[in-house]
Short mmCIF file of C-alpha atoms and ligand atoms in Angstrom, two decimals:
data_model
loop_
_atom_site.label_atom_id
_atom_site.label_comp_id
_atom_site.label_asym_id
_atom_site.label_seq_id
_atom_site.Cartn_x
_atom_site.Cartn_y
_atom_site.Cartn_z
CA MET A 1 49.37 -48.53 -25.56
CA GLU A 2 48.70 -49.00 -21.83
CA GLN A 3 45.01 -48.76 -20.95
CA LYS A 4 44.04 -46.76 -17.85
CA PRO A 5 42.03 -48.86 -15.32
CA LYS A 6 38.33 -47.89 -15.51
CA LYS A 7 37.29 -45.71 -12.58
CA ILE A 8 34.69 -47.29 -10.32
CA LYS A 9 31.72 -44.99 -9.97
CA LYS A 10 30.71 -44.37 -6.40
CA PRO A 11 27.05 -45.36 -5.92
CA ARG A 12 24.83 -42.39 -5.09
CA GLY A 13 21.96 -44.32 -3.52
CA LYS A 14 18.28 -43.34 -3.53
CA ALA A 15 16.30 -41.15 -1.18
CA ARG A 16 13.72 -42.72 1.13
CA LEU A 17 11.40 -41.63 3.90
CA ILE A 18 12.11 -42.57 7.49
CA GLU A 19 8.81 -43.81 8.85
CA GLY A 20 7.07 -41.49 11.32
CA LYS A 21 9.45 -38.53 10.97
CA CYS A 22 7.72 -36.45 8.28
CA ILE A 23 6.12 -33.30 9.68
CA ALA A 24 4.21 -32.40 6.47
CA CYS A 25 6.14 -29.13 6.19
CA GLY A 26 4.58 -28.25 2.85
CA ALA A 27 6.45 -30.39 0.32
CA ARG A 28 9.90 -28.79 0.55
CA CYS A 29 11.46 -32.09 -0.54
CA GLN A 30 9.21 -32.22 -3.60
CA MET A 31 10.11 -28.63 -4.52
CA SER A 32 13.82 -29.33 -4.17
CA CYS A 33 13.83 -32.42 -6.42
CA PRO A 34 15.34 -31.56 -9.81
CA VAL A 35 13.90 -34.62 -11.58
CA ASP A 36 10.30 -34.70 -10.26
CA ALA A 37 10.92 -37.97 -8.47
CA ILE A 38 8.79 -37.07 -5.45
CA GLU A 39 5.00 -37.13 -5.20
CA MET A 40 3.10 -36.23 -2.03
CA ASN A 41 0.51 -38.68 -0.68
CA ALA A 42 -2.79 -37.85 1.04
CA LYS A 43 -0.95 -37.38 4.37
CA GLU A 44 1.35 -34.89 2.61
CA GLU A 45 4.28 -37.25 3.01
CA PRO A 46 6.75 -37.81 0.17
CA VAL A 47 6.67 -40.91 -2.01
CA VAL A 48 9.99 -41.27 -3.83
CA ASP A 49 9.97 -42.80 -7.30
CA THR A 50 13.26 -44.73 -7.11
CA ALA A 51 13.33 -45.22 -10.88
CA LYS A 52 13.57 -41.43 -11.28
CA CYS A 53 15.70 -40.59 -8.20
CA ILE A 54 19.27 -39.67 -9.18
CA GLY A 55 20.65 -39.63 -5.63
CA CYS A 56 21.43 -35.91 -5.61
CA THR A 57 20.50 -35.64 -1.85
CA LYS A 58 18.74 -32.29 -2.37
CA CYS A 59 15.54 -33.55 -0.73
CA VAL A 60 17.50 -34.94 2.23
CA LYS A 61 19.13 -31.54 2.74
CA ALA A 62 15.87 -29.68 2.25
CA CYS A 63 13.94 -31.66 4.87
CA PRO A 64 13.59 -29.62 8.07
CA ALA A 65 12.80 -32.77 10.12
CA ASP A 66 15.59 -35.06 8.89
CA ALA A 67 12.86 -37.38 7.67
CA LEU A 68 14.63 -38.44 4.49
CA GLU A 69 17.78 -40.53 4.14
CA MET A 70 19.82 -42.13 1.40
CA PHE A 71 19.68 -45.90 1.11
CA PHE A 72 21.93 -48.29 -0.80
CA THR A 73 21.23 -51.81 -2.12
CA PRO A 74 23.40 -54.63 -0.67
CA GLU A 75 25.45 -54.58 -3.93
CA GLU A 76 25.98 -50.84 -3.62
CA GLN A 77 26.92 -51.21 0.04
CA ALA A 78 29.49 -53.87 -0.90
CA LEU A 79 30.90 -51.55 -3.57
CA LEU A 80 31.10 -48.68 -1.08
CA LYS A 81 32.98 -50.93 1.35
CA GLU A 82 35.40 -51.92 -1.37
CA LEU A 83 35.97 -48.29 -2.31
CA GLU A 84 36.50 -47.40 1.31
CA SER A 85 39.15 -50.09 1.66
CA GLN A 86 40.86 -48.69 -1.50
CA GLY A 87 40.94 -45.23 0.07
CA ALA A 88 37.68 -44.00 -1.50
CA ALA A 89 39.39 -42.83 -4.66
CA ALA A 90 36.37 -43.30 -6.85
CA GLU A 91 34.56 -40.29 -8.27
CA PRO A 92 30.92 -39.89 -7.32
CA ASP A 93 28.68 -40.34 -10.29
CA GLU A 94 27.57 -36.92 -11.60
CA PRO A 95 23.82 -36.64 -11.22
CA GLU A 96 22.52 -36.17 -14.74
CA ALA A 97 19.88 -33.61 -13.92
CA GLU A 98 22.07 -31.33 -11.83
CA SER A 99 23.88 -29.84 -14.79
CA LYS A 100 20.59 -29.30 -16.62
CA GLN A 101 19.05 -27.59 -13.60
CA PRO A 102 18.70 -23.86 -14.14
CA ALA A 103 20.11 -22.13 -11.09
CA GLY A 104 20.94 -18.53 -10.41
CA GLY A 105 19.52 -15.44 -12.03
CA SER A 106 22.32 -15.26 -14.52
CA GLU A 107 24.83 -17.75 -13.09
CA SER A 108 24.51 -21.49 -13.02
CA ASN A 109 25.95 -22.00 -9.53
CA ILE A 110 23.91 -20.47 -6.73
CA ALA A 111 26.68 -21.13 -4.20
CA LEU A 112 28.59 -18.24 -5.78
CA TRP A 113 25.92 -15.76 -4.68
CA LYS A 114 26.72 -14.33 -1.24
CA GLY A 115 25.57 -11.49 0.97
CA VAL A 116 22.44 -9.50 1.72
CA TRP A 117 21.84 -6.27 -0.21
CA VAL A 118 19.43 -3.44 0.45
CA PHE A 119 18.50 -0.83 -2.14
CA ILE A 120 18.70 2.71 -0.73
CA GLU A 121 15.85 4.56 -2.36
CA GLN A 122 16.41 8.29 -2.52
CA PHE A 123 14.76 11.40 -3.87
CA GLU A 124 16.87 14.53 -4.29
CA GLY A 125 19.54 13.08 -2.01
CA HIS A 126 17.15 12.13 0.82
CA ALA A 127 16.75 8.45 1.60
CA HIS A 128 13.32 6.92 1.99
CA ASP A 129 12.91 5.59 5.56
CA VAL A 130 11.96 2.16 4.25
CA SER A 131 15.60 1.70 3.16
CA TRP A 132 16.81 2.09 6.75
CA GLU A 133 14.04 -0.20 7.98
CA LEU A 134 15.22 -2.83 5.50
CA LEU A 135 18.82 -2.43 6.63
CA GLY A 136 17.61 -3.26 10.16
CA LYS A 137 16.03 -6.49 8.92
CA GLY A 138 18.92 -7.10 6.50
CA ARG A 139 21.35 -7.04 9.45
CA VAL A 140 19.44 -9.88 11.14
CA LEU A 141 19.30 -11.92 7.93
CA ALA A 142 23.00 -11.39 7.19
CA ASP A 143 23.96 -12.38 10.75
CA ASP A 144 21.82 -15.51 10.50
CA LEU A 145 23.64 -16.45 7.30
CA GLY A 146 27.05 -15.29 8.53
CA VAL A 147 27.50 -13.01 5.50
CA GLU A 148 27.98 -9.29 4.82
CA LEU A 149 25.20 -6.74 4.72
CA ALA A 150 25.56 -4.21 1.93
CA ALA A 151 23.61 -1.13 0.86
CA PHE A 152 23.56 0.13 -2.71
CA VAL A 153 22.52 3.53 -3.91
CA LEU A 154 22.09 5.02 -7.37
CA GLY A 155 21.81 8.75 -8.10
CA ASP A 156 23.79 11.93 -8.53
CA ASN A 157 25.76 13.13 -5.48
CA VAL A 158 24.44 10.40 -3.21
CA ARG A 159 27.71 9.17 -1.72
CA HIS A 160 26.63 10.57 1.66
CA LEU A 161 23.76 8.07 1.73
CA ALA A 162 26.18 5.19 1.34
CA GLN A 163 28.02 6.59 4.39
CA GLU A 164 24.74 6.96 6.27
CA ALA A 165 23.97 3.30 5.53
CA PHE A 166 26.91 2.24 7.72
CA GLY A 167 25.23 3.92 10.68
CA TYR A 168 22.14 1.81 10.04
CA GLY A 169 24.11 -1.43 10.03
CA ALA A 170 25.64 -1.95 6.57
CA ASP A 171 29.15 -3.44 6.38
CA LYS A 172 29.64 -2.31 2.81
CA ALA A 173 28.01 0.21 0.50
CA TYR A 174 28.07 0.44 -3.27
CA SER A 175 27.38 3.78 -4.87
CA MET A 176 26.81 4.37 -8.57
CA GLU A 177 26.76 8.04 -9.51
CA SER A 178 25.95 9.86 -12.71
CA PRO A 179 23.87 12.88 -13.77
CA VAL A 180 21.85 10.33 -15.80
CA LEU A 181 20.78 8.74 -12.48
CA LYS A 182 19.73 12.06 -10.87
CA HIS A 183 16.04 11.22 -11.17
CA TYR A 184 14.53 7.77 -11.25
CA ARG A 185 13.82 6.21 -14.61
CA THR A 186 13.17 2.48 -14.90
CA GLU A 187 15.67 1.98 -17.71
CA SER A 188 18.68 3.70 -16.14
CA TYR A 189 18.12 2.32 -12.61
CA LEU A 190 17.46 -1.14 -14.03
CA ARG A 191 20.72 -1.14 -15.99
CA GLY A 192 22.72 0.15 -13.01
CA THR A 193 21.21 -2.36 -10.57
CA VAL A 194 21.60 -5.34 -12.89
CA GLU A 195 25.22 -4.40 -13.55
CA LEU A 196 26.00 -4.27 -9.82
CA VAL A 197 24.13 -7.49 -9.08
CA ASN A 198 25.80 -9.43 -11.88
CA LYS A 199 29.21 -8.21 -10.79
CA TYR A 200 28.92 -8.80 -7.02
CA LYS A 201 26.25 -11.54 -6.88
CA PRO A 202 24.29 -10.95 -3.66
CA GLU A 203 22.15 -13.91 -2.61
CA ILE A 204 19.37 -11.67 -1.23
CA LEU A 205 18.16 -8.33 -2.58
CA LEU A 206 15.63 -6.24 -0.65
CA MET A 207 13.74 -3.16 -1.83
CA GLY A 208 11.01 -0.97 -0.37
CA ALA A 209 7.54 -1.64 -1.79
CA THR A 210 7.10 2.04 -2.67
CA GLY A 211 5.97 3.22 -6.11
CA LEU A 212 9.60 3.41 -7.23
CA GLY A 213 10.63 0.18 -5.50
CA ARG A 214 7.76 -1.82 -6.98
CA ASP A 215 8.63 -0.60 -10.45
CA LEU A 216 12.35 -1.27 -10.12
CA ALA A 217 12.08 -4.62 -8.30
CA GLY A 218 9.79 -6.06 -10.98
CA ALA A 219 12.06 -4.89 -13.80
CA VAL A 220 15.22 -6.22 -12.10
CA ALA A 221 13.67 -9.60 -11.28
CA THR A 222 12.47 -9.97 -14.87
CA ASP A 223 15.84 -9.06 -16.29
CA LEU A 224 17.71 -11.44 -13.95
CA LYS A 225 15.06 -14.15 -14.43
CA THR A 226 14.76 -14.59 -10.68
CA GLY A 227 11.87 -14.70 -8.22
CA LEU A 228 10.40 -11.66 -6.46
CA THR A 229 7.97 -11.70 -3.55
CA ALA A 230 6.25 -8.34 -3.32
CA ASP A 231 4.83 -6.73 -0.18
CA CYS A 232 6.37 -9.12 2.36
CA THR A 233 5.32 -8.63 5.96
CA GLN A 234 7.98 -10.93 7.37
CA LEU A 235 11.43 -12.14 6.30
CA ASP A 236 13.39 -14.95 7.93
CA ILE A 237 16.20 -17.34 7.12
CA ASP A 238 15.68 -21.09 7.03
CA LYS A 239 19.08 -21.82 8.56
CA LYS A 240 19.19 -25.41 7.39
CA MET A 241 18.56 -24.58 3.74
CA ARG A 242 20.22 -21.14 3.99
CA ILE A 243 17.26 -19.73 2.13
CA LEU A 244 15.10 -16.63 2.55
CA GLU A 245 11.58 -17.25 3.83
CA GLN A 246 9.41 -14.51 2.35
CA THR A 247 6.04 -14.22 4.05
CA ARG A 248 3.15 -12.14 2.71
CA PRO A 249 -0.65 -12.15 2.82
CA ALA A 250 -2.25 -14.16 0.03
CA PHE A 251 -5.78 -14.82 -1.24
CA GLY A 252 -7.01 -11.37 -0.27
CA GLY A 253 -5.21 -11.55 3.06
CA ASN A 254 -7.01 -14.68 4.25
CA ILE A 255 -3.82 -16.70 4.58
CA MET A 256 -0.16 -15.90 5.08
CA ALA A 257 2.01 -17.54 2.41
CA THR A 258 5.72 -18.23 2.89
CA ILE A 259 7.48 -18.18 -0.45
CA LEU A 260 10.96 -19.52 -1.27
CA THR A 261 13.15 -18.77 -4.27
CA GLU A 262 15.03 -22.03 -4.33
CA THR A 263 16.81 -22.28 -7.64
CA ARG A 264 17.44 -18.69 -8.73
CA ARG A 265 19.53 -15.86 -7.35
CA PRO A 266 19.27 -13.26 -6.02
CA GLN A 267 16.24 -13.98 -3.83
CA MET A 268 14.27 -10.74 -4.19
CA ALA A 269 11.67 -9.37 -1.81
CA SER A 270 9.98 -6.02 -1.34
CA VAL A 271 8.55 -4.73 1.94
CA ARG A 272 6.19 -1.84 2.45
CA PRO A 273 7.25 1.18 4.52
CA HIS A 274 6.72 0.97 8.30
CA VAL A 275 6.28 -2.80 8.36
CA MET A 276 9.76 -3.35 9.82
CA PRO A 277 11.14 -1.22 12.68
CA LYS A 278 13.79 1.34 11.83
CA PRO A 279 17.09 0.50 13.58
CA LEU A 280 18.83 3.04 15.77
CA PHE A 281 21.46 5.09 13.96
CA GLN A 282 24.93 4.30 15.31
CA GLN A 283 27.04 7.45 15.13
CA GLY A 284 30.61 6.84 14.01
CA ARG A 285 29.96 3.34 12.61
CA THR A 286 31.89 2.89 9.35
CA GLY A 287 32.25 0.38 6.54
CA VAL A 288 33.73 -0.17 3.11
CA LEU A 289 32.54 2.15 0.34
CA ILE A 290 32.82 0.90 -3.23
CA GLU A 291 32.18 3.37 -6.03
CA GLU A 292 31.14 1.95 -9.37
CA PRO A 293 30.97 3.93 -12.63
CA PHE A 294 27.75 4.13 -14.64
CA ALA A 295 28.49 3.73 -18.32
CA LEU A 296 25.24 4.88 -19.98
CA GLN A 297 24.88 8.41 -21.36
CA GLU A 298 21.75 10.53 -21.47
CA ASP A 299 21.27 9.69 -25.16
CA ASP A 300 21.16 5.97 -24.33
CA ILE A 301 17.97 6.41 -22.27
CA ALA A 302 14.72 6.67 -24.20
CA ALA A 303 12.58 8.20 -21.43
CA LYS A 304 13.20 11.90 -20.74
CA ILE A 305 12.22 13.86 -17.65
CA ILE A 306 10.60 17.10 -18.71
CA GLU A 307 9.20 18.34 -15.43
CA ILE A 308 8.80 17.04 -11.89
CA ILE A 309 5.42 17.78 -10.37
CA LYS A 310 5.34 17.03 -6.67
CA SER A 311 2.10 15.45 -5.50
CA SER A 312 0.32 17.21 -2.69
CA GLU A 313 -1.85 14.20 -1.74
CA GLY A 314 -1.09 13.05 1.74
CA LYS A 315 1.27 15.96 2.35
CA SER A 316 -0.88 17.42 5.06
CA VAL A 317 -1.31 14.15 6.93
CA ASN A 318 1.13 11.46 7.90
CA ILE A 319 -0.74 8.87 9.90
CA ASN A 320 2.46 6.83 10.31
CA ALA A 321 3.92 9.54 12.50
CA ALA A 322 0.81 9.95 14.69
CA LYS A 323 1.03 8.69 18.27
CA ILE A 324 -2.75 8.47 18.54
CA LEU A 325 -5.11 7.44 15.75
CA VAL A 326 -8.89 7.71 15.91
CA SER A 327 -10.04 5.44 13.13
CA GLY A 328 -13.51 5.11 11.66
CA GLY A 329 -15.16 2.41 9.59
CA ARG A 330 -18.30 1.79 7.57
CA GLY A 331 -20.40 1.91 10.75
CA MET A 332 -19.75 5.67 10.95
CA LEU A 333 -22.30 5.94 8.12
CA SER A 334 -21.29 9.34 6.69
CA LYS A 335 -18.53 11.89 6.18
CA GLU A 336 -20.35 14.26 8.53
CA ASN A 337 -20.12 11.70 11.35
CA PHE A 338 -16.34 11.69 10.96
CA ALA A 339 -16.48 15.22 12.43
CA LYS A 340 -17.13 13.57 15.81
CA LEU A 341 -13.99 11.47 15.38
CA GLN A 342 -12.07 14.63 14.48
CA GLU A 343 -13.37 16.33 17.65
CA LEU A 344 -12.18 13.41 19.77
CA ALA A 345 -8.83 13.31 17.94
CA ASP A 346 -8.33 17.07 18.51
CA LEU A 347 -9.05 16.66 22.22
CA ILE A 348 -6.49 13.90 22.74
CA GLY A 349 -3.85 15.05 20.26
CA GLY A 350 -4.67 12.40 17.69
CA VAL A 351 -5.16 12.10 13.94
CA VAL A 352 -8.19 10.68 12.11
CA SER A 353 -7.74 7.59 9.97
CA GLY A 354 -10.06 4.89 8.71
CA SER A 355 -10.77 1.58 7.03
CA ARG A 356 -10.86 0.99 3.31
CA CYS A 357 -14.64 1.21 3.40
CA ALA A 358 -14.32 4.72 4.81
CA PHE A 359 -12.00 5.57 1.93
CA ASP A 360 -14.20 3.86 -0.68
CA GLU A 361 -17.17 5.87 0.58
CA GLY A 362 -15.16 9.08 0.15
CA TRP A 363 -15.19 9.92 3.88
CA ILE A 364 -11.38 10.01 4.18
CA GLU A 365 -8.56 10.45 1.67
CA HIS A 366 -6.35 7.50 0.78
CA ALA A 367 -3.42 8.82 2.82
CA ARG A 368 -5.53 8.12 5.93
CA GLN A 369 -6.46 4.54 5.06
CA VAL A 370 -5.05 1.86 7.35
CA GLY A 371 -4.43 -1.70 6.17
CA GLN A 372 -3.10 -3.92 3.45
CA THR A 373 -3.73 -1.45 0.65
CA GLY A 374 -3.34 1.56 2.92
CA LYS A 375 -0.73 2.32 5.57
CA THR A 376 0.80 0.14 8.27
CA VAL A 377 0.73 2.04 11.55
CA HIS A 378 2.22 1.53 15.02
CA PRO A 379 0.73 4.32 17.19
CA LYS A 380 0.75 4.29 20.97
CA LEU A 381 -3.06 4.32 20.91
CA TYR A 382 -5.42 3.17 18.14
CA ILE A 383 -9.14 3.74 18.64
CA ALA A 384 -11.15 1.68 16.16
CA CYS A 385 -14.67 3.05 15.84
CA ALA A 386 -17.24 0.89 14.02
CA ILE A 387 -14.57 -1.09 12.22
CA SER A 388 -15.23 -4.83 11.95
CA GLY A 389 -11.56 -5.90 11.91
CA ALA A 390 -11.16 -7.66 8.56
CA ILE A 391 -7.73 -9.26 8.17
CA GLN A 392 -6.76 -6.64 5.57
CA HIS A 393 -7.38 -3.95 8.18
CA LEU A 394 -5.74 -5.84 11.04
CA VAL A 395 -2.43 -6.32 9.20
CA GLY A 396 -2.10 -2.55 9.11
CA MET A 397 -2.77 -1.78 12.80
CA GLN A 398 -2.47 -4.88 14.99
CA ASP A 399 1.01 -3.90 16.20
CA SER A 400 -0.31 -0.67 17.76
CA GLU A 401 0.77 -0.40 21.40
CA TYR A 402 -2.76 -0.11 22.78
CA ILE A 403 -5.97 -0.75 20.87
CA ILE A 404 -9.44 0.35 21.93
CA ALA A 405 -12.27 -1.03 19.81
CA ILE A 406 -15.85 0.24 19.83
CA ASN A 407 -18.34 -1.95 17.99
CA LYS A 408 -21.97 -2.88 18.53
CA ASP A 409 -21.29 -6.47 17.43
CA LYS A 410 -19.64 -8.38 20.29
CA ASN A 411 -18.33 -10.97 17.81
CA ALA A 412 -16.53 -8.44 15.62
CA PRO A 413 -12.97 -9.72 14.90
CA ILE A 414 -11.50 -6.36 15.92
CA PHE A 415 -12.05 -7.44 19.57
CA GLU A 416 -9.53 -10.25 19.04
CA VAL A 417 -6.69 -7.74 18.77
CA ALA A 418 -8.13 -5.05 21.09
CA HIS A 419 -6.68 -4.44 24.56
CA LEU A 420 -9.94 -2.76 25.57
CA GLY A 421 -13.19 -3.65 23.85
CA ILE A 422 -16.37 -1.60 24.20
CA VAL A 423 -19.52 -3.27 22.91
CA GLY A 424 -21.96 -0.51 22.11
CA ASP A 425 -23.20 2.18 19.76
CA VAL A 426 -20.41 4.43 18.56
CA PHE A 427 -22.87 7.36 18.29
CA GLU A 428 -23.51 7.17 22.03
CA ILE A 429 -20.02 6.23 23.21
CA ILE A 430 -17.98 8.83 21.28
CA PRO A 431 -20.05 11.88 22.37
CA ASP A 432 -19.99 10.55 25.96
CA LEU A 433 -16.24 10.14 25.80
CA ILE A 434 -15.78 13.64 24.40
CA GLU A 435 -17.95 15.07 27.15
CA LYS A 436 -16.09 13.21 29.91
CA ILE A 437 -12.69 14.31 28.61
CA LYS A 438 -13.91 17.93 28.43
CA GLN A 439 -15.31 17.78 31.96
CA SER A 440 -12.12 16.24 33.34
CA GLY A 441 -10.14 19.21 32.05
CA ALA A 442 -7.38 16.80 31.03
CA LYS A 443 -4.64 18.33 28.90
CA ILE A 444 -2.50 16.70 26.22
CA VAL A 445 0.95 15.93 27.54
CA GLU A 446 3.56 15.30 24.81
C1 FAD B 501 -7.11 -7.13 -1.53
C2 FAD B 501 -7.85 -6.39 -0.45
C3 FAD B 501 -7.22 -5.37 0.20
C4 FAD B 501 -7.87 -4.67 1.22
N1 FAD B 501 -7.22 -3.67 1.87
C5 FAD B 501 -7.81 -3.09 2.93
C6 FAD B 501 -7.14 -2.08 3.69
O1 FAD B 501 -6.00 -1.68 3.39
N2 FAD B 501 -7.77 -1.56 4.76
C7 FAD B 501 -9.02 -1.95 5.15
O2 FAD B 501 -9.52 -1.42 6.15
N3 FAD B 501 -9.69 -2.85 4.41
C8 FAD B 501 -9.14 -3.41 3.32
N4 FAD B 501 -9.84 -4.32 2.59
C9 FAD B 501 -11.29 -4.47 2.86
C10 FAD B 501 -11.59 -5.38 4.03
O3 FAD B 501 -11.72 -6.70 3.57
C11 FAD B 501 -12.93 -4.99 4.67
O4 FAD B 501 -13.93 -5.01 3.70
C12 FAD B 501 -12.90 -3.61 5.34
O5 FAD B 501 -11.79 -3.50 6.20
C13 FAD B 501 -14.15 -3.44 6.17
O6 FAD B 501 -14.20 -2.10 6.60
P1 FAD B 501 -15.07 -1.72 7.87
O7 FAD B 501 -14.59 -2.47 9.03
O8 FAD B 501 -15.07 -0.24 7.93
O9 FAD B 501 -16.55 -2.16 7.42
P2 FAD B 501 -17.48 -3.41 7.85
O10 FAD B 501 -16.71 -4.64 7.70
O11 FAD B 501 -18.70 -3.24 7.11
O12 FAD B 501 -17.66 -3.17 9.39
C14 FAD B 501 -18.42 -2.17 9.94
C15 FAD B 501 -18.51 -2.45 11.44
O13 FAD B 501 -19.16 -1.39 12.07
C16 FAD B 501 -19.95 -1.92 13.13
N5 FAD B 501 -21.00 -0.93 13.40
C17 FAD B 501 -21.99 -0.53 12.58
N6 FAD B 501 -22.71 0.47 13.15
C18 FAD B 501 -22.14 0.66 14.37
C19 FAD B 501 -22.45 1.53 15.43
N7 FAD B 501 -23.45 2.42 15.37
N8 FAD B 501 -21.70 1.45 16.55
C20 FAD B 501 -20.69 0.56 16.66
N9 FAD B 501 -20.37 -0.28 15.67
C21 FAD B 501 -21.08 -0.24 14.54
C22 FAD B 501 -20.45 -3.22 12.60
O14 FAD B 501 -20.81 -4.09 13.66
C23 FAD B 501 -19.27 -3.72 11.79
O15 FAD B 501 -18.45 -4.55 12.60
C24 FAD B 501 -9.20 -5.01 1.58
C25 FAD B 501 -9.84 -6.05 0.90
C26 FAD B 501 -9.18 -6.74 -0.09
C27 FAD B 501 -9.87 -7.88 -0.78
#
């Protein structure tokens, strides 16, 4: 029997650092290595263990500064030359670890996962605004990646929301309808979402960090065994790695952490309402609507909805919609003193809000709290009265158009974001201000 000539294996080489090019980006190369062949030294530069390196080139691709390259021994270089002269017919050696590497939420090849998806959260057929805000951001991410932006909606008679999603920038919309999906239940929405995701394989999945969104996102990520970054304040694409950069406050808001989901898909992130701007609705914009059946029956779902009791908390006040906010902090000292802030707010057509301390003290209800665990606001005018400006407060109001801060401590951090800072006693300045506005006879102009 004729023996086939043995195939020459193409050398894969080893990764090495190019002196002076590392920018200490935060160990992306180390994170990308499937065989733990990279350690970081004291200067946060990679040290490659050549005995472990399998030449997969993942670290080279992951490096944002092109500071890593593949190198070949003289023998390997000679072999490569020989192969080149033979027409490079040799197969590259399969890197051993690549096939063992877990990749994808439920698929082994992450390259199969394509597109940006946004969950359209709805209640009784009305979409939550955060879904449109996420479509605005999703459009940017999809354009950066050169992929489609899709919306998906679950419910009963919610097709119109899929149509509406086109106006907010979606190219495609998936709707899954059933009486079983009329009201949110973790089990039914989880099954529907996982079914859609496994079938169409989006690389990015965004949800609003609302009560419903937080519940669903966690359940979906657990089921798909993928990563989820909750409460992101910023989302970007690393164009080189084609990966989602998910930024959120960490360690009590003292640092901003950028988190990557490198080896699983979809990359899941949730964003709180009003963090991202809502895009303009484009009348007449259309897209492709795909309707998917939902197989489960009512009897398949353990949780039953007996009654829906609508919460009244926060109904009377919506600080997100206010153009002017008069906000009070711990320095206001009592609930009674908030009456002065209310008087000022009434005079200038504003709404009273406050810091978490003001809420903790029981001076305002939670719906009026601004900040990381409260609301994110973007009014035209934000007047911060006796608020120090802790980072957890600033993340909720620093994008206000104009900020006036009144504080008796000239070093208070609130002055770092204020357009106008008044160093002084709030109990003198606010009554003075009220008096001056009254005397001026100024009227509120909408
Ligand atoms: C996980 C986490 C989440 C958080 N989420 C939030 C959040 O969503 N929102 C939030 O606000 N905080 C939040 N916090 C709390 C935050 O860290 C601060 O403790 C809080 O913002 C401080 O509130 P404050 O500015 O009212 O009080 P303080 O920090 O006590 O500041 C009071 C200020 O009033 C000034 N002052 C006192 N008397 C007067 C006067 N007569 N005239 C003028 N100025 C005066 C003082 O100089 C001082 O600067 C969070 C904290 C953590 C750990």
